[in-house]
Structures are given as C-alpha cells and as structure tokens.
Coordinates of C-alpha atoms in Angstrom, one line a residue:
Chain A
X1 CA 1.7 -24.0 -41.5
X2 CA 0.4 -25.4 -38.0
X3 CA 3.6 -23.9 -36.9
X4 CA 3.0 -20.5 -38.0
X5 CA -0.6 -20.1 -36.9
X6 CA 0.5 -21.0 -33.5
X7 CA 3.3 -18.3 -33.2
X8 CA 0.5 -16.3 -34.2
X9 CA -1.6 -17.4 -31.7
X10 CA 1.2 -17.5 -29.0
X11 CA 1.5 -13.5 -28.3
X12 CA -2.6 -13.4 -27.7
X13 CA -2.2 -16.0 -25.6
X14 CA 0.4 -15.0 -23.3
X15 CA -1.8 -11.0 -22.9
X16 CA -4.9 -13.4 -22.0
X17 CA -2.7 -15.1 -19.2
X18 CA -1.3 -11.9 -18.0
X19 CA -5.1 -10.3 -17.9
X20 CA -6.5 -13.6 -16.4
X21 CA -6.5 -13.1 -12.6
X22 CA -7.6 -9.3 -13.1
X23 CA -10.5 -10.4 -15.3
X24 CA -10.8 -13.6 -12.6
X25 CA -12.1 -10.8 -10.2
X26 CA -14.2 -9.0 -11.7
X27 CA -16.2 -12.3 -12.7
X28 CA -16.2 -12.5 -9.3
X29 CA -17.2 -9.2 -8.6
X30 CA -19.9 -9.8 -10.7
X31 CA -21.3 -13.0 -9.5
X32 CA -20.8 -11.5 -5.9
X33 CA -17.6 -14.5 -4.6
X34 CA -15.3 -11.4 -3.2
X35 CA -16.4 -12.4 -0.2
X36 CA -18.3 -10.4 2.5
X37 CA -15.1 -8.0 2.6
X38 CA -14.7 -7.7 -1.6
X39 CA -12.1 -4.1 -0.6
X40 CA -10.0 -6.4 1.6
X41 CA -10.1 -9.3 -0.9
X42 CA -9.5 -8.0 -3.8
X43 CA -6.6 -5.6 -2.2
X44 CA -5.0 -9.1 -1.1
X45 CA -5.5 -10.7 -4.5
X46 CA -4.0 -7.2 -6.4
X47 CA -1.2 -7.4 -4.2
X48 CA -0.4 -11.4 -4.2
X49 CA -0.6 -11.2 -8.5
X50 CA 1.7 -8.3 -8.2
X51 CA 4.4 -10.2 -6.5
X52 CA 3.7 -13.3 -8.9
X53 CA 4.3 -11.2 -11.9
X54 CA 7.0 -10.0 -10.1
X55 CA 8.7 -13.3 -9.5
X56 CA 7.8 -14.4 -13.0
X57 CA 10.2 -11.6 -14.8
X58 CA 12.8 -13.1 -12.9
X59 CA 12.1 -16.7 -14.3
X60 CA 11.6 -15.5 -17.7
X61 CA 15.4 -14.4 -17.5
X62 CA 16.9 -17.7 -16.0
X63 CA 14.3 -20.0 -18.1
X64 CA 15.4 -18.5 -21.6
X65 CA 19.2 -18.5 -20.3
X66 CA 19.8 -21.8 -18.6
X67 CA 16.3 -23.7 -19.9
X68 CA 17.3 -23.1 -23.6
X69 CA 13.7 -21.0 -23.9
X70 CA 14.8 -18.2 -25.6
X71 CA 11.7 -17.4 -27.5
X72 CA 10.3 -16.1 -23.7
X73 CA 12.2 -13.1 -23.9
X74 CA 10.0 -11.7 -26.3
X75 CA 7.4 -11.7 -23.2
X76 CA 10.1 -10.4 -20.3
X77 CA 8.6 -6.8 -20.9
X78 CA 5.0 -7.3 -21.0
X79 CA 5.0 -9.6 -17.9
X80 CA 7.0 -7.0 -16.2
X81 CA 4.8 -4.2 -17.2
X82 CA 2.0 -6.6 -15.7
X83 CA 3.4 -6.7 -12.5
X84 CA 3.8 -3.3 -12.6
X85 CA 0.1 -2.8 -13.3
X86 CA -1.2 -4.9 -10.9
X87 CA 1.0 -4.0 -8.4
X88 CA -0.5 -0.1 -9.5
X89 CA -3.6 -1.8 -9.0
X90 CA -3.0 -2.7 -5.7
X91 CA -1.6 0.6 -4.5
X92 CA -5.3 2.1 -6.4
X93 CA -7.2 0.0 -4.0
X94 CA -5.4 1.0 -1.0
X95 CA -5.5 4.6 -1.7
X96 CA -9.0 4.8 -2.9
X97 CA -11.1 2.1 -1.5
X98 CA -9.0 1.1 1.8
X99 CA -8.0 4.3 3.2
X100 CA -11.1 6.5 0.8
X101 CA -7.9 8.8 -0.2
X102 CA -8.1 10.4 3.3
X103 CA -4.5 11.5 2.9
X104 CA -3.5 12.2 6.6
X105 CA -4.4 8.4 7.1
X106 CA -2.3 7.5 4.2
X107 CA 0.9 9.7 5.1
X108 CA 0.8 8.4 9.0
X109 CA 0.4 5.0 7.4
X110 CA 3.5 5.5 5.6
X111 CA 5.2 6.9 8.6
X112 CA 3.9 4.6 10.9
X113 CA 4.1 1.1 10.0
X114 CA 7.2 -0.7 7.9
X115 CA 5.3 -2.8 5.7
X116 CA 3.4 0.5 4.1
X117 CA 7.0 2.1 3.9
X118 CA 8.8 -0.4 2.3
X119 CA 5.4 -1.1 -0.2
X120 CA 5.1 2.3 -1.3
X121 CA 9.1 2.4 -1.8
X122 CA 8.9 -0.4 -3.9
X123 CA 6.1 1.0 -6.1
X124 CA 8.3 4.2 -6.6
X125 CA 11.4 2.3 -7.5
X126 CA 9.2 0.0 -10.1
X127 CA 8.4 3.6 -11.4
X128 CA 11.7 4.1 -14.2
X129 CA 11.6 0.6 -14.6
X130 CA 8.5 0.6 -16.4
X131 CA 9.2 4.3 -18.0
X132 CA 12.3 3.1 -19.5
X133 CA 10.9 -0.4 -20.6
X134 CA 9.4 1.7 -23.2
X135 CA 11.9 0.7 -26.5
X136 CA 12.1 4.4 -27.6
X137 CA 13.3 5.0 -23.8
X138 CA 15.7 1.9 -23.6
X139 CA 17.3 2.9 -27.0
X140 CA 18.6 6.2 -25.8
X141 CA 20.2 4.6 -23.2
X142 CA 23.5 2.6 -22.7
X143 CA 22.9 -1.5 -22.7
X144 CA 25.0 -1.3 -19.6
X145 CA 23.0 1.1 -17.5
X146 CA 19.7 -0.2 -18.9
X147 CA 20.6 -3.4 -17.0
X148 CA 21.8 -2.3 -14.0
X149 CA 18.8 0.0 -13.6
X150 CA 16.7 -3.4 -14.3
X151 CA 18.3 -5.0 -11.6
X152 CA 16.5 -3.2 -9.1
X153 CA 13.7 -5.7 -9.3
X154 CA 15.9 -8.1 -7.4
X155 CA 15.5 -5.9 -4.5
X156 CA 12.0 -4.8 -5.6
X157 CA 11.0 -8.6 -5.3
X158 CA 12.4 -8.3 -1.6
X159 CA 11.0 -5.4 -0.9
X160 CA 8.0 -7.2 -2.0
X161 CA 8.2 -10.5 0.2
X162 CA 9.0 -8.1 3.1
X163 CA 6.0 -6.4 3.1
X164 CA 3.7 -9.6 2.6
X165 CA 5.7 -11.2 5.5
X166 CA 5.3 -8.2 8.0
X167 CA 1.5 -8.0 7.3
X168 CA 0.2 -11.0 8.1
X169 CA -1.0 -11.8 11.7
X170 CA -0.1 -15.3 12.5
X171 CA 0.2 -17.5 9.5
X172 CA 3.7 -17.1 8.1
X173 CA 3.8 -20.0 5.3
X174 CA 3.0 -18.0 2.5
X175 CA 4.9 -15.4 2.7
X176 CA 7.5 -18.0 3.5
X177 CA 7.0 -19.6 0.2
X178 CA 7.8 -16.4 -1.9
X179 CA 10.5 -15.6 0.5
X180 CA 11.7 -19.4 -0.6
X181 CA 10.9 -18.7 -4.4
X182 CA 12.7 -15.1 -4.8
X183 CA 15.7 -16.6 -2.9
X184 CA 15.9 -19.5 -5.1
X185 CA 15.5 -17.3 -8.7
X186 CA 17.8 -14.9 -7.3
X187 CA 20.5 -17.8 -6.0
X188 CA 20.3 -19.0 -9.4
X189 CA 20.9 -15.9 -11.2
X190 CA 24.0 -15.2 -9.1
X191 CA 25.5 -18.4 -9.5
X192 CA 24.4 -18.5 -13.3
X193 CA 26.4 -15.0 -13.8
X194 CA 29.3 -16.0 -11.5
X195 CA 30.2 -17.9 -14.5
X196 CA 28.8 -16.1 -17.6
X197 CA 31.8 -16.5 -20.3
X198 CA 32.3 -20.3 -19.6
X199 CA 27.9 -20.9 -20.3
X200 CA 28.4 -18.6 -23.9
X201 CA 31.2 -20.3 -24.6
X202 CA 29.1 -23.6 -24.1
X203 CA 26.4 -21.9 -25.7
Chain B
X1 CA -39.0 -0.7 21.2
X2 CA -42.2 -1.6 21.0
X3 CA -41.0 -4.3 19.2
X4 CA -38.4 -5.1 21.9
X5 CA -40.7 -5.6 24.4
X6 CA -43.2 -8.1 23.4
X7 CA -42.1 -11.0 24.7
X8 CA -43.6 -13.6 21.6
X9 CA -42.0 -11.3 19.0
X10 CA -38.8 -13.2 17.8
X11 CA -36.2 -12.5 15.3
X12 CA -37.9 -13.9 12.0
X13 CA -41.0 -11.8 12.9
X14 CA -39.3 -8.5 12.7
X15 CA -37.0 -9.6 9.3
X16 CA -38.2 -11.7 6.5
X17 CA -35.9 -14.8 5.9
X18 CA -36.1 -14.2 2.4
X19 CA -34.9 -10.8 2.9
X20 CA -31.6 -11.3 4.8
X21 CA -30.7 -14.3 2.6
X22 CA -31.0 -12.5 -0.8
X23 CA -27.4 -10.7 0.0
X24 CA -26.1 -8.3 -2.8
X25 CA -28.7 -9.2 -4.6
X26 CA -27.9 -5.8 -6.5
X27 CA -25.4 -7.2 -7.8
X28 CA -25.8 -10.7 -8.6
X29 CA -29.1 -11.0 -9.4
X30 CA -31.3 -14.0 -8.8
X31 CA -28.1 -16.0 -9.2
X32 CA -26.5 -14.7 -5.9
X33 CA -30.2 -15.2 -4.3
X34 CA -30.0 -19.1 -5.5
X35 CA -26.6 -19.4 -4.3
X36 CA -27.9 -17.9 -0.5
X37 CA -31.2 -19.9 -0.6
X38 CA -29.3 -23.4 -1.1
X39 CA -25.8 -22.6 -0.5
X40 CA -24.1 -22.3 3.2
X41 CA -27.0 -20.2 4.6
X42 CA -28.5 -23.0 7.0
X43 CA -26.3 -25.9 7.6
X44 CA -27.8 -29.4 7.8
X45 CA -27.0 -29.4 11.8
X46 CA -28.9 -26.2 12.5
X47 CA -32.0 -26.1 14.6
X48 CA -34.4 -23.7 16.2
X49 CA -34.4 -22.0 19.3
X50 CA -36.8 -21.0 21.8
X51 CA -36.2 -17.6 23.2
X52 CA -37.1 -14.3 23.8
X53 CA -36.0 -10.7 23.4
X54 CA -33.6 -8.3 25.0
X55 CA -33.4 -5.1 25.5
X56 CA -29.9 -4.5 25.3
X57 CA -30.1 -5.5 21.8
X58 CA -29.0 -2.5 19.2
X59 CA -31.1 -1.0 16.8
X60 CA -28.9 -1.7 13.9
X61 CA -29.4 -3.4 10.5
X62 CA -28.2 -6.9 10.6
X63 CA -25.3 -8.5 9.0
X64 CA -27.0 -11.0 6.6
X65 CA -26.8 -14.6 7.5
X66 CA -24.4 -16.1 5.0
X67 CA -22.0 -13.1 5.6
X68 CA -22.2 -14.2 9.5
X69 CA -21.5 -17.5 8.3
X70 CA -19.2 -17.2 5.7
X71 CA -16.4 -14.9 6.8
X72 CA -15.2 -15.9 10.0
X73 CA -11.4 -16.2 11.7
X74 CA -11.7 -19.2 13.0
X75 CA -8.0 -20.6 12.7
X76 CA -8.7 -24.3 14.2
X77 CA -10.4 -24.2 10.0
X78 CA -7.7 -22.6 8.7
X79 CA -6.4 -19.2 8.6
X80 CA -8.6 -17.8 5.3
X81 CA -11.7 -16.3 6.1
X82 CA -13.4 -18.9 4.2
X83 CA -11.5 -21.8 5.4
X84 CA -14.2 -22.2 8.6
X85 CA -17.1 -22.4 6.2
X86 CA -15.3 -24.3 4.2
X87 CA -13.7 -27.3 6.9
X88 CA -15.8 -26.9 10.2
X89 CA -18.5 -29.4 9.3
X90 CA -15.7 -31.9 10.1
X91 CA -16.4 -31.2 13.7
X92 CA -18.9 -32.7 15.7
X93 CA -20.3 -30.6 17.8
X94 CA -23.5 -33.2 19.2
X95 CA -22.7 -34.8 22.0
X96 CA -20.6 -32.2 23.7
X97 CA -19.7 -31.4 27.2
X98 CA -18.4 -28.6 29.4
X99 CA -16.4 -28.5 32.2
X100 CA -16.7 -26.2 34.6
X101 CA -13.9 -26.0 36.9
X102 CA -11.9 -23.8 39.2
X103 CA -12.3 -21.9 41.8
X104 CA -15.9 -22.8 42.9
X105 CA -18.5 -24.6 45.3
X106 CA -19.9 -26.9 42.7
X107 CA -17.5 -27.6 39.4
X108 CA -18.5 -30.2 37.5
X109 CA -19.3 -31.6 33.4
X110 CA -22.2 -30.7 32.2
X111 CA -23.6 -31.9 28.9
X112 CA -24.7 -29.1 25.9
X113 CA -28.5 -29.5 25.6
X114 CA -29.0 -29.8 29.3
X115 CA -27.0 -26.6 30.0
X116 CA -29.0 -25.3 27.2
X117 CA -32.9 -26.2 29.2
X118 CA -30.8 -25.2 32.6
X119 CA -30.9 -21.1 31.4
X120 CA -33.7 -19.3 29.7
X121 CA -32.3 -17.9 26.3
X122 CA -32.7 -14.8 25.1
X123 CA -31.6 -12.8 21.8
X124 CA -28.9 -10.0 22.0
X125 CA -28.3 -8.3 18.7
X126 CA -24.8 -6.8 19.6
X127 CA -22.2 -5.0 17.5
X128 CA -19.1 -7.0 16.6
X129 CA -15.8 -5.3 16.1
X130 CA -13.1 -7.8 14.9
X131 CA -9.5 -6.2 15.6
X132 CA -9.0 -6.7 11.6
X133 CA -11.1 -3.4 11.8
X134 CA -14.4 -4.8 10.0
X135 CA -17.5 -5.3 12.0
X136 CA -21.0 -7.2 11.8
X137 CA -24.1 -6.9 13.7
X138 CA -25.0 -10.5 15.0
X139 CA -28.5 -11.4 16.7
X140 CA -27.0 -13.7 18.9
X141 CA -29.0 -16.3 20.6
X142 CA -27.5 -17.7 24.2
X143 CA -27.5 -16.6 28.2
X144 CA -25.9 -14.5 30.6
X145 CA -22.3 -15.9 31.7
X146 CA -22.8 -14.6 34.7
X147 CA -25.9 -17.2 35.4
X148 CA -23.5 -20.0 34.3
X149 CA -20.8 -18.8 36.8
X150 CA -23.5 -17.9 39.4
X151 CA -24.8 -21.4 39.3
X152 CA -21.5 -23.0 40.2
X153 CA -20.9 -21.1 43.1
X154 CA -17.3 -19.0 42.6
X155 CA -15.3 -18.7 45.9
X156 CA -14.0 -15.2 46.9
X157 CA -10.5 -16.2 46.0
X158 CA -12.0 -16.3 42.4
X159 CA -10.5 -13.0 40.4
X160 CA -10.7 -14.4 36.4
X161 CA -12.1 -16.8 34.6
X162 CA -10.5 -19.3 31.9
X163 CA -12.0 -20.3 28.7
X164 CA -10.5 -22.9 26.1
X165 CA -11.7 -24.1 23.0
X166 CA -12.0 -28.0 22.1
X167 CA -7.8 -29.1 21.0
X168 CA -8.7 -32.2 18.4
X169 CA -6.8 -32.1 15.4
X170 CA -8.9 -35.0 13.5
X171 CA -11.7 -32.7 13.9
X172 CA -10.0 -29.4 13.8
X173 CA -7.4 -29.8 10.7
X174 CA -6.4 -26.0 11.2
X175 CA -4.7 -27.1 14.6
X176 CA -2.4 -29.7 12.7
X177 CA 0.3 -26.9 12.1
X178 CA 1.4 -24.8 15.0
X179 CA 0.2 -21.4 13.8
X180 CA -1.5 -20.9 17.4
X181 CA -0.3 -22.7 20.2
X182 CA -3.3 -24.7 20.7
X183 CA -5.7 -25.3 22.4
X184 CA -7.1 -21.7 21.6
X185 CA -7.6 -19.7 25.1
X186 CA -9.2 -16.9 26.4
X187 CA -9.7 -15.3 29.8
X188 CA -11.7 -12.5 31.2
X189 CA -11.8 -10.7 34.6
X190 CA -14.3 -11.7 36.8
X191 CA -16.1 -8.7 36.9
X192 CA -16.1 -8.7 32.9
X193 CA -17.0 -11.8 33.2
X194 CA -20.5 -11.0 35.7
X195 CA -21.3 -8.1 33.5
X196 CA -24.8 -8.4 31.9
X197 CA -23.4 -8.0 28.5
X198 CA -21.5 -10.6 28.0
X199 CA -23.2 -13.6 26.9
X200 CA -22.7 -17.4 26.2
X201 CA -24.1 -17.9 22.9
X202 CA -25.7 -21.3 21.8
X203 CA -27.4 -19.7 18.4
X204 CA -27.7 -16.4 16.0
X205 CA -30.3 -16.2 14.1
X206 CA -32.8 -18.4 16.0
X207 CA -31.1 -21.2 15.2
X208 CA -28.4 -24.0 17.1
X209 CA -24.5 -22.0 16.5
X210 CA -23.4 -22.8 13.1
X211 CA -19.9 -25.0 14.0
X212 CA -17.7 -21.8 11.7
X213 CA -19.4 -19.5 14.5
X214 CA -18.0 -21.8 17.3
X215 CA -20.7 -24.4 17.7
X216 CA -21.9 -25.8 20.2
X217 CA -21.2 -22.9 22.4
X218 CA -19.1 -19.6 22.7
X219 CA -18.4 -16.7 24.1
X220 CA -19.4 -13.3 23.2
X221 CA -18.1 -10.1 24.7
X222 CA -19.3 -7.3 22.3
X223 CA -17.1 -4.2 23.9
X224 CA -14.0 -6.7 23.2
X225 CA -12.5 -7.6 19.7
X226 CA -13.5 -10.5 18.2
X227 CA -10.7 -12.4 19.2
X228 CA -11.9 -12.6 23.0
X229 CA -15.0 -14.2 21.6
X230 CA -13.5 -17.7 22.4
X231 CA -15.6 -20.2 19.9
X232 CA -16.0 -24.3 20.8
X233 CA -16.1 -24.0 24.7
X234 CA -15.0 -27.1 26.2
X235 CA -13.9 -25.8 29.7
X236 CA -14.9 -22.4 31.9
X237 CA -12.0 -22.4 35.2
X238 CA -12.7 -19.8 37.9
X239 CA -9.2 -18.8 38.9
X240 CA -7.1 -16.5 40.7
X241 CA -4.3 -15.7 38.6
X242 CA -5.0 -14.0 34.9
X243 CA -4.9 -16.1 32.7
X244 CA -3.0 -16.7 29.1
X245 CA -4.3 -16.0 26.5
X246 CA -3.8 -17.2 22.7
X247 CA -3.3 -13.8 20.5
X248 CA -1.4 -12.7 23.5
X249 CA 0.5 -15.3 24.0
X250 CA 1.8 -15.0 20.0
X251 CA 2.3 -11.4 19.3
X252 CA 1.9 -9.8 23.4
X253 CA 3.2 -6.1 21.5
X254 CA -0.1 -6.5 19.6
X255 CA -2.8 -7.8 21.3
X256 CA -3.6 -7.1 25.1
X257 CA -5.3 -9.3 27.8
X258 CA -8.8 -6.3 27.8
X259 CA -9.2 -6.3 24.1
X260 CA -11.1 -3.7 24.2
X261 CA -12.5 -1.6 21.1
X262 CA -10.9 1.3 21.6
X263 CA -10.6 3.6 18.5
X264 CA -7.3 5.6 20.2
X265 CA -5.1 3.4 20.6
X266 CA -3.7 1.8 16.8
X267 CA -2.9 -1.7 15.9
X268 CA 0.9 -1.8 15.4
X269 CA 0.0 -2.3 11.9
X270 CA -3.1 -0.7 10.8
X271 CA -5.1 2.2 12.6
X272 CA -8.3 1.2 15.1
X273 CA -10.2 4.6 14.5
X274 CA -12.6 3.8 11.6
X275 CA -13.9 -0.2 10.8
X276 CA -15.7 -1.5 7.8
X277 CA -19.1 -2.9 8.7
X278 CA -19.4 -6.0 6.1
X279 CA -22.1 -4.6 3.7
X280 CA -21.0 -1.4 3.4
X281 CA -18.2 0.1 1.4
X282 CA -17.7 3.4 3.1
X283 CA -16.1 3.3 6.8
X284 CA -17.7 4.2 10.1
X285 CA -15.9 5.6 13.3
X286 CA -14.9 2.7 15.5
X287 CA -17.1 3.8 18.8
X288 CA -14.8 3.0 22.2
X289 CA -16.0 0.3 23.7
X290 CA -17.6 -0.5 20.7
X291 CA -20.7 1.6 21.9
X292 CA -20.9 -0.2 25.0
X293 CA -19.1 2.6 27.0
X294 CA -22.0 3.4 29.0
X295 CA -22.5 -0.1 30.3
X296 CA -19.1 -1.4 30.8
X297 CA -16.4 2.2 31.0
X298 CA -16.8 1.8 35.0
X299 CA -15.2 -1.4 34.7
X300 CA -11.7 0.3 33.8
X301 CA -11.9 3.2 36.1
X302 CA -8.5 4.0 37.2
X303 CA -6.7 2.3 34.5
X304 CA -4.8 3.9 31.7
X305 CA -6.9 4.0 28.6
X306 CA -3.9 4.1 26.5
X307 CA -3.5 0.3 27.8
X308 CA -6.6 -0.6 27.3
X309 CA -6.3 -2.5 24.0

C-alpha cells in the first residue's frame, strides 16, 4: 500500500523538481531578489538550468543502465523536454528582454560573436529532438534512427559548455565544472557502449 | 540649478532618504521597503560627510542606494555581483594609508582621515557606464585628483599615473584564486589624470565609501568604464612609462588602456551602443564619452577613435 501511494506520488514529484528553479524566480521576481539587473539575472539563471537539464538526460541514461535505476527512464523524456524549455526560455529572454527583439542587433549578434552562433545552433538542433520525443512521432520512426537522432544531445551539451565558457569575462571555474561534468557522462557512456553485449549478458 | 548652487544644500535635502531606499517598491511592497530600511542599505561602518555641491554634477535620477551597493564587480569579493556585498565587510578599511610615490617633489604615506581634512569635498553626481553595458548614476562624495597630485609636486618627467588596490588575501578572499593577477591596477595619463572630472571618491551618498564600492578610497573617472574606477587605493605612482593595467593585462583584445565609453566601437562579445541603466527595463543609447564629450574629447585629439576603447 505505502508502496503504491508513493509511485503515485513519485511522477508529481519529479514535474515539481523539473518546475522548481523556474518557479524559484519568479518568487524572486516577486519579492524583488533578481538583483538590480533582474533581465541579466534571470537570462544567466535560464541559461545555467538549461544546461543542468541538459546534463541530467545524460545521467538519467547511464544511472538506469549501469546504477541498476531503471524506473528513471520513465522521466528521460520529460527532463529532456525541460531542458528544452528552459533552454527556450533562455533564448525568450534574449530575444525579447535583452536585445527588445531589435532584429538587426540580434542577426549581427549571431554573425558577430561565437558564443551567440554556436547558442542559437544548439537551440535549432534541440528543435527535432523535442518534436520527435513526442511518442506518436517516435513510433513512426525506426528505433535505430530515433537514437542516433538523440544522440545529438551529446554535442548539444558541448555546444552548450562552449557557449558558457566563451562568455564569461574572467572567471573560468564554472564553466570548467560542466566542461568536467559533460566530459565525464559522456566518457562513461562511450566506455559503457564499447562493451554493450558483455553488460546484457551480465544483466 | 538653483539647487546646485547653494552652497548648504546637500544631497539628502534634494531626495528624501525614505524615498531612494524604498526600491521597487512596486513590486514588493512594504516587504521590499523593510528589506531596504534594515537590510545592506547603510553598513555599520558608514559615516557622514561634510561637503558641498558641484556643478558638474548631472541632472539625472539617481540609482537607489542599495542598488549602488548591492550590485558591484568587485572581484577581490568574488566574481558574482553580489559577492562584494556579500564578503567586503571582512576588510578593514579604518586605519588605512596611501602612498603616494613616483615621479614627484614630495612623495610620501599619508593616513585616510587626514588626507580626507587635507581637501575640501565636494559631491559629483556622475554617470557610470560599466563595460558589462549597464549603468548607474552615483552622487559620489570625494576631491579632485588633480589637488592630490598637485599637492605632491609631479616633476616634468611625470607622463601617467599608477593606481593599485590593497593585495591582502585574509581580507580580500576573492584574491585567493588567481582569476586577476593581483594586486588589481589601474593607470591613467597624466592629463586624464589633472582633468577636473575625475575625482577621488571617499563617499556616495553623504556618507564614508561603503568597503563593496572600494572603501576607504577610489577612483572615479566617469567618461571611462567602470573598470578604470580602481576601488581600495593603497598607492598613486607618478611615472613615466604607461602603466599595466589589470583587465588589460588578462584579455588585452578586449579591454584597452583609455577605456573609454565609446558606443562605436563593440566589445568582442556583446555590442557597446545601447546600456541598461539599473532601474529601468528598456535600454538607452550609450552617449561617447559617456556624455562627457564636451569636457574631456580634446584630450584624444589626434588619436584614432576606433582605438579608443
């Protein structure tokens, strides 16, 4: 019984963690702690949860794999979809607050500097990944070129941690972290499928 | 200007305390205005001033207090922009002394408070544009450079001057990894350095220099970034070579030795023509010179704009 209520409970749970930081702001927003400079703020925050979520997908994978926590599967898709929205988020509050969708600022932005290139590149490519993460989408496709298309948010990740890293002024350790933490999940997951048959088998 | 002119008028006359406290009260209601009235606004350290008004102080509404004080780059703190609010009261910044040194008749240490009775203060409400491309408008409290450098007697040999800022890691925790080769320095042409504008400040807002805005003493240049506004003073060096300086020294392809505002020429990384002036949410053209064009553009004649960054 106790074990049933808390499966039930477990899915809320997880869609109040996903929604946390976004609701974290605007209790901030609301009890004015955004700072003096709330549009740079909260773009930083938008774009930091993005690349959280982003690095969380890939743990889910290796964590139910390797970690024997299967049940987190069931969550792969909704924590990607929330790194896709807040990464949306992010992009929202660049156009629109940042940049006040002046759109020749935006395009020589784009042009201009590498970590606005390689950001909006990385929102387009998180585009079919979150269209075909729909289940009516992935059905009509082949398992094997659902995955590979899914593997793109390897690089996406990268893409990611490049952009933070060439943005900052001075102060590379955090961007260094998530440099540290996508090279570890994505270390692991290479090693982990250099020998696939051999874990089953064990399995 | 009518205002500007009498001499008793000061600051606190012309804007209500209350009323530059109770920040964004619109949105948080009386809770925000609590949070001003006994949170960071006045820090236990801070004293009063005597000084009077300036006419080359702007028109302009002022940045409210705890946004002056709250929301500062101040890397010895740390490199968030809360960090200095958060960390500077480790600092001590009673006693203190300045060295003045160089290329002049007379150097010499000189100890804060005396310096401070040595010049009359006045109040200069500048513009400040921080290379970040968000602004404030600060009512500065503190006196000419130029009286400080005049009082020391500079040779003719004497082209720049030197500024660094206190190196102490106990007191400075930012400065205990290497982001910025430390100690933090600045430097400024001589004749930069002489213009009328540019000020030594000791206080803002009537009161002794909050230690996140570079207590006891520091420097402010308004037609420069923020960044040339060298906080924490602990030696000025008349020199004849130009010197080093921090942002500079890190990232030269971004930051120049002028650090000027100058809306034409782009950050590598993000565009100079518009800033955000904390307060507001739409942006306002970034003026070159930061407005200050009239009183300071001679001092570049002859040089390539396009450099002047």
């Amino acid at each position: 019984m106790a074990r049933a209520n808390a499966a039930r409970l477990e899915s809320p749970a997880v869609w109040a963690l996903c929604a946390a930081p976004l609701l974290l702001i605007f209790y901030w927003g609301f009890t004015s702690q955004l700072t003096a400079n709330p549009v740079e703020f909260v773009l930083r925050d938008l774009g930091l949860w993005g690349l959280r979520f982003l690095c969380l997908t890939l743990a889910v994978t290796l964590l139910a794999k390797y970690a024997n926590l299967p049940w987190l599967m069931r969550y792969r898709r909704r924590i990607g979809l929330w790194a896709f929205a807040y990464v949306a988020l992010h992009l929202t509050v660049y156009l629109g607050a940042a940049h006040e969708f002046d759109w020749a600022e935006i395009g020589a932005d784009i042009a201009k500097r590498p970590y606005i290139t390689i950001g909006m590149a990385a929102f387009a490519l998180l585009i079919p990944l979150a269209v075909t993460s729909a289940a009516a989408v992935r059905r009509r496709m082949k398992p094997r070129s659902w995955r590979a298309l899914h593997r793109l948010v390897y690089v996406i990740a990268i893409m990611g941690v490049a952009h933070y890293f060439l943005l900052v002024k001075a102060d590379i350790r955090s961007p260094l972290l998530y440099a540290a933490i996508v090279a570890t999940l994505l270390g692991a997951r290479l090693v982990a499928s250099a020998r696939p048959r051999k874990a089953r088998a064990a399995g | 200007m009518l205002i500007r002119n009498a001499p008793d008028l000061k600051d606190c006359d012309v804007t209500d305390q209350g009323l530059y406290l109770a920040r964004r009260q619109f949105i948080a209601g009386a809770a925000g205005l609590g949070l001003a009235a006994c949170g960071g606004a006045s820090p236990a350290s801070a004293a009063p001033l005597k000084y009077s008004p300036n006419r080359m102080s702007i028109d302009e509404n002022k940045t409210p207090l705890d946004d002056v004080t709250g929301y500062n780059n101040f890397y010895e703190f740390g490199t968030g922009k809360e960090d200095p609010a958060a960390y500077a009261k480790m600092m001590r910044s009673r006693p203190w002394t300045i060295t003045v040194d160089g290329l002049c008749d007379r150097p010499g240490s000189v100890d804060i408070d005396e310096l401070i009775r040595r010049f009359p203060l006045e109040e200069r409400i500048y513009r400040m544009r921080c290379v970040e491309a968000w602004s404030m408008v600060i009512p500065w409290v503190g006196f000419p450079l130029a009286s400080l450098i005049k009082s020391v007697g500079p040779k003719s040999s004497a082209k720049y001057v030197a500024f660094e800022t206190l190196r102490d890691p106990r007191q400075m925790p930012g400065q205990r990894s290497a982001v910025i080769q430390w100690p933090y320095r600045e430097g400024l042409r001589l004749d930069e350095a002489m213009n009328p504008l540019t000020l030594l400040a000791v206080g803002l807002y009537g009161q002794t220099l909050p230690n996140q805005n570079g207590a006891p003493i520091r420097l402010v240049v308004p037609w420069k970034y923020g960044f040339k506004g060298i906080k924490s003073i602990v030696r000025i060096r008349l020199t004849d070579r130009r010197p080093q300086t921090s942002w500079q020294m890190l990232a030269p392809g971004e930051y120049g030795f002028y650090g000027n505002v100058n809306p034409a020429v782009d950050h590598p990384r993000w565009s100079q023509a518009k800033e955000r002036r904390i307060g507001e949410f739409f942006r306002r053209k970034t003026l070159p010179f930061n407005g200050y064009g009239e009183q300071v553009a001679h001092l570049y004649r002859g040089l390539d704009p396009r450099k002047l960054y």
